Tab-separated table of C-alpha atoms in Angstrom:
chain	number	residue	atom	x	y	z
K	126	MET	CA	130.855	116.912	27.044
K	127	SER	CA	134.100	115.794	28.490
K	128	GLY	CA	135.589	115.119	31.843
K	129	LEU	CA	133.887	113.897	34.979
K	130	PHE	CA	130.416	115.065	33.966
K	131	ALA	CA	130.485	112.961	30.847
K	132	LYS	CA	131.621	109.850	32.639
K	133	VAL	CA	129.414	110.032	35.685
K	134	ALA	CA	126.397	112.346	35.411
K	135	TRP	CA	125.553	111.973	31.730
K	136	PRO	CA	124.904	108.160	31.949
K	137	LEU	CA	122.708	108.737	34.943
K	138	ILE	CA	120.650	111.377	33.123
K	139	GLN	CA	120.382	109.202	30.036
K	140	GLY	CA	119.383	106.073	31.963
K	141	HIS	CA	122.478	104.200	30.819
K	142	LYS	CA	122.080	100.447	31.029
K	143	ILE	CA	125.257	99.896	33.021
K	144	VAL	CA	123.935	102.065	35.812
K	145	LEU	CA	120.331	100.816	35.755
K	146	TYR	CA	120.808	97.140	35.158
K	147	ARG	CA	124.071	96.435	36.981
K	148	ILE	CA	123.796	93.284	39.038
K	149	PRO	CA	125.365	93.786	42.415
K	150	SER	CA	128.110	91.377	43.373
K	151	PRO	CA	127.279	89.166	46.365
K	152	PRO	CA	129.196	89.962	49.580
K	153	ARG	CA	132.292	87.982	50.199
K	154	ILE	CA	131.915	85.273	52.861
K	155	ALA	CA	134.953	84.740	54.900
K	156	MET	CA	134.404	81.058	55.356
K	157	LYS	CA	132.322	78.546	53.434
K	158	PRO	CA	129.560	76.839	55.443
K	159	ALA	CA	131.058	73.256	54.930
K	160	ALA	CA	134.404	74.538	56.252
K	161	ALA	CA	132.771	76.045	59.330
K	162	LEU	CA	130.988	72.734	59.992
K	163	ILE	CA	134.205	70.740	59.722
K	164	LEU	CA	135.976	73.222	62.057
K	165	GLY	CA	133.201	72.896	64.590
K	166	ILE	CA	133.310	69.138	64.606
K	167	ILE	CA	137.159	69.015	64.896
K	168	SER	CA	137.083	71.566	67.796
K	169	THR	CA	134.414	69.506	69.597
K	170	PHE	CA	136.616	66.358	69.555
K	171	ALA	CA	139.662	68.418	70.521
K	172	LEU	CA	137.950	69.773	73.604
K	173	GLY	CA	136.850	66.275	74.579
K	174	ALA	CA	140.450	65.130	74.509
K	175	ALA	CA	141.626	68.167	76.458
K	176	HIS	CA	139.366	67.201	79.317
K	177	ALA	CA	141.311	64.081	80.130
K	178	GLU	CA	141.650	62.834	83.654
K	179	ILE	CA	144.949	63.404	85.488
K	180	TYR	CA	146.041	61.077	88.191
K	181	GLN	CA	148.235	61.856	91.216
K	182	TRP	CA	149.748	59.219	93.459
K	183	LYS	CA	152.858	58.332	95.429
K	184	ASP	CA	155.102	55.604	94.102
K	185	ALA	CA	157.044	53.069	96.031
K	186	SER	CA	159.952	55.376	96.790
K	187	GLY	CA	157.608	58.072	98.171
K	188	ARG	CA	157.733	60.522	95.316
K	189	THR	CA	154.554	62.190	93.977
K	190	VAL	CA	153.722	61.164	90.463
K	191	VAL	CA	151.290	63.042	88.278
K	192	SER	CA	150.235	61.466	84.968
K	193	ASP	CA	147.421	61.141	82.498
K	194	THR	CA	147.489	57.279	82.621
K	195	PRO	CA	146.242	55.452	85.769
K	196	PRO	CA	148.790	54.115	88.163
K	197	PRO	CA	149.812	50.489	87.960
K	198	GLY	CA	148.800	47.856	90.551
K	199	ASN	CA	147.602	48.760	94.105
K	200	ALA	CA	148.379	52.430	93.765
K	201	ALA	CA	145.300	52.768	91.444
K	202	LYS	CA	143.092	52.485	94.534
K	203	GLU	CA	144.922	55.269	96.417
K	204	ALA	CA	145.348	57.726	93.447
K	205	ASN	CA	143.638	61.061	93.388
K	206	VAL	CA	141.906	61.880	90.157
K	207	ILE	CA	142.355	65.578	89.238
K	208	GLY	CA	139.808	67.131	86.854
K	209	LYS	CA	137.147	64.577	87.510
K	210	GLN	CA	133.911	65.940	88.958
K	211	GLN	CA	133.129	64.426	92.243
K	212	PRO	CA	129.653	62.941	92.499
K	213	VAL	CA	127.210	65.197	94.424
K	214	VAL	CA	124.428	63.557	96.305
K	215	LYS	CA	121.134	65.449	95.452
K	216	GLY	CA	120.275	67.989	98.181
K	217	GLU	CA	123.651	67.785	99.887
K	218	VAL	CA	126.135	70.527	99.339
K	219	ALA	CA	129.202	71.030	101.560
K	220	GLY	CA	127.943	72.390	104.926
K	221	GLU	CA	124.216	72.677	103.926
K	222	LYS	CA	121.285	70.773	105.193
K	223	PRO	CA	119.235	68.779	102.706
K	224	ALA	CA	116.342	70.706	101.227
K	225	GLU	CA	112.824	69.867	102.400
K	226	ALA	CA	110.602	67.945	99.993
K	227	PRO	CA	108.330	70.105	97.836
K	228	LYS	CA	104.857	70.691	99.248
K	229	PRO	CA	101.895	69.112	97.423
K	230	VAL	CA	99.720	71.379	95.365
K	231	ALA	CA	96.736	71.138	97.884
K	232	GLU	CA	98.951	72.219	100.733
K	233	LYS	CA	100.360	75.151	98.721
K	234	ASP	CA	96.810	76.148	97.750
K	235	LEU	CA	95.684	76.003	101.426
K	236	ASP	CA	98.732	78.111	102.457
K	237	PHE	CA	97.874	80.664	99.702
K	238	LYS	CA	94.223	80.892	100.853
K	239	LYS	CA	95.340	81.389	104.478
K	240	ARG	CA	97.660	84.205	103.498
K	241	GLN	CA	94.896	85.853	101.496
K	242	GLN	CA	92.452	85.581	104.460
K	243	GLU	CA	95.089	87.034	106.845
K	244	ALA	CA	95.703	89.945	104.372
K	245	ARG	CA	91.953	90.624	104.153
K	246	ASP	CA	91.558	90.538	108.043
K	247	LYS	CA	94.465	92.926	108.332
K	248	ALA	CA	92.967	95.333	105.710
K	249	ASP	CA	89.588	95.208	107.518
K	250	LYS	CA	91.154	95.907	110.865
K	251	GLU	CA	93.134	98.904	109.470
K	252	ALA	CA	89.857	100.266	107.744
K	253	LYS	CA	87.951	99.970	111.005
K	254	GLU	CA	90.805	101.793	112.898
K	255	GLN	CA	90.897	104.529	110.349
K	256	LYS	CA	87.067	104.989	110.456
K	257	ALA	CA	87.137	105.103	114.249
K	258	GLU	CA	89.890	107.689	114.188
K	259	ALA	CA	88.012	109.818	111.657
K	260	ASP	CA	84.775	109.586	113.814
K	261	ARG	CA	86.738	110.600	116.946
K	262	LYS	CA	88.240	113.606	115.190
K	263	GLU	CA	84.764	114.644	113.822
K	264	ASN	CA	83.250	114.287	117.412
K	265	CYS	CA	86.128	116.372	118.810
K	266	GLU	CA	85.664	119.222	116.309
K	267	ARG	CA	81.844	119.208	116.829
K	268	ALA	CA	82.189	119.261	120.676
K	269	ARG	CA	84.715	122.051	120.575
K	270	GLY	CA	82.417	124.170	118.315
K	271	ASN	CA	79.437	123.516	120.642
K	272	LEU	CA	81.534	124.425	123.714
K	273	ALA	CA	82.723	127.619	122.081
K	274	ALA	CA	79.170	128.530	121.230
K	275	ILE	CA	77.871	127.946	124.759
K	276	GLU	CA	80.849	129.666	126.373
K	277	SER	CA	80.457	132.757	124.080
K	278	GLY	CA	77.561	134.132	126.240
K	279	TYR	CA	75.030	134.309	123.484
K	280	ARG	CA	71.617	132.848	123.913
K	281	VAL	CA	71.563	129.166	122.935
K	282	ALA	CA	68.480	127.227	122.008
K	283	ALA	CA	67.825	123.465	122.007
K	284	PHE	CA	64.856	121.345	120.747
K	285	ASP	CA	62.685	119.561	123.245
K	286	GLU	CA	60.834	116.188	122.762
K	287	LYS	CA	58.035	117.846	120.817
K	288	GLY	CA	60.481	119.399	118.373
K	289	GLU	CA	59.880	122.942	119.573
K	290	ARG	CA	62.787	125.311	120.124
K	291	LYS	CA	63.608	126.271	123.712
K	292	ILE	CA	66.240	128.715	124.920
K	293	LEU	CA	68.557	127.356	127.639
K	294	ASP	CA	68.663	128.966	131.017
K	295	GLU	CA	71.867	129.299	133.080
K	296	GLY	CA	71.475	125.937	134.850
K	297	GLN	CA	70.889	124.059	131.563
K	298	ARG	CA	73.667	126.122	129.981
K	299	LYS	CA	76.220	125.023	132.698
K	300	GLU	CA	75.123	121.312	132.332
K	301	GLU	CA	75.716	121.568	128.503
K	302	MET	CA	79.111	123.170	129.124
K	303	ASP	CA	80.165	120.412	131.493
K	304	ARG	CA	78.910	117.713	129.071
K	305	TYR	CA	80.776	119.237	126.049
K	306	ARG	CA	83.972	119.633	128.117
K	307	GLU	CA	83.786	115.980	128.999
K	308	ILE	CA	83.305	115.005	125.396
K	309	VAL	CA	86.275	117.263	124.361
K	310	THR	CA	88.554	115.612	126.976
K	311	GLN	CA	87.548	112.175	125.781
K	312	SER	CA	87.537	112.728	121.963
K	313	CYS	CA	90.416	115.165	121.688
K	314	LYS	CA	93.267	113.085	123.086
């Protein structure tokens, strides 16, 4: 046994201790935790110093001066501070009206209940309208069917007060035709 098989495969087959018991090396860390902490602290202080205020003012000869130190004497009152955030009054933004005060919980609850009641009323109204429309369509179809049956010329019977079946004569037939035509004109719009 020589060559690559002897070096690679044979130890695997035999369960060689180098292969089975080898301790993996830990992964390399680019920076130690202490160094990262120190770098973070230094960068925090550096950023604080970088946010220094810059002053701009006009000196006695009329030239504009820009500096990181405040102007001497009376010019300090007239100097513009660049990089300093201007104080903003709560609720006031340039060109906007102040916001209304938040509503109390009881008032919010009352508004919520009112909106719920309005939604229920609207849903009930729509349901009634849909039911009325369905009833109207059903009456229209029934009246059209009855009118077609009477106009067909076949004998038509109706029930009297006693529940007995009676065949309609021509006068009664004409009255029923007129009544069904009127129902069709009212229901089938």
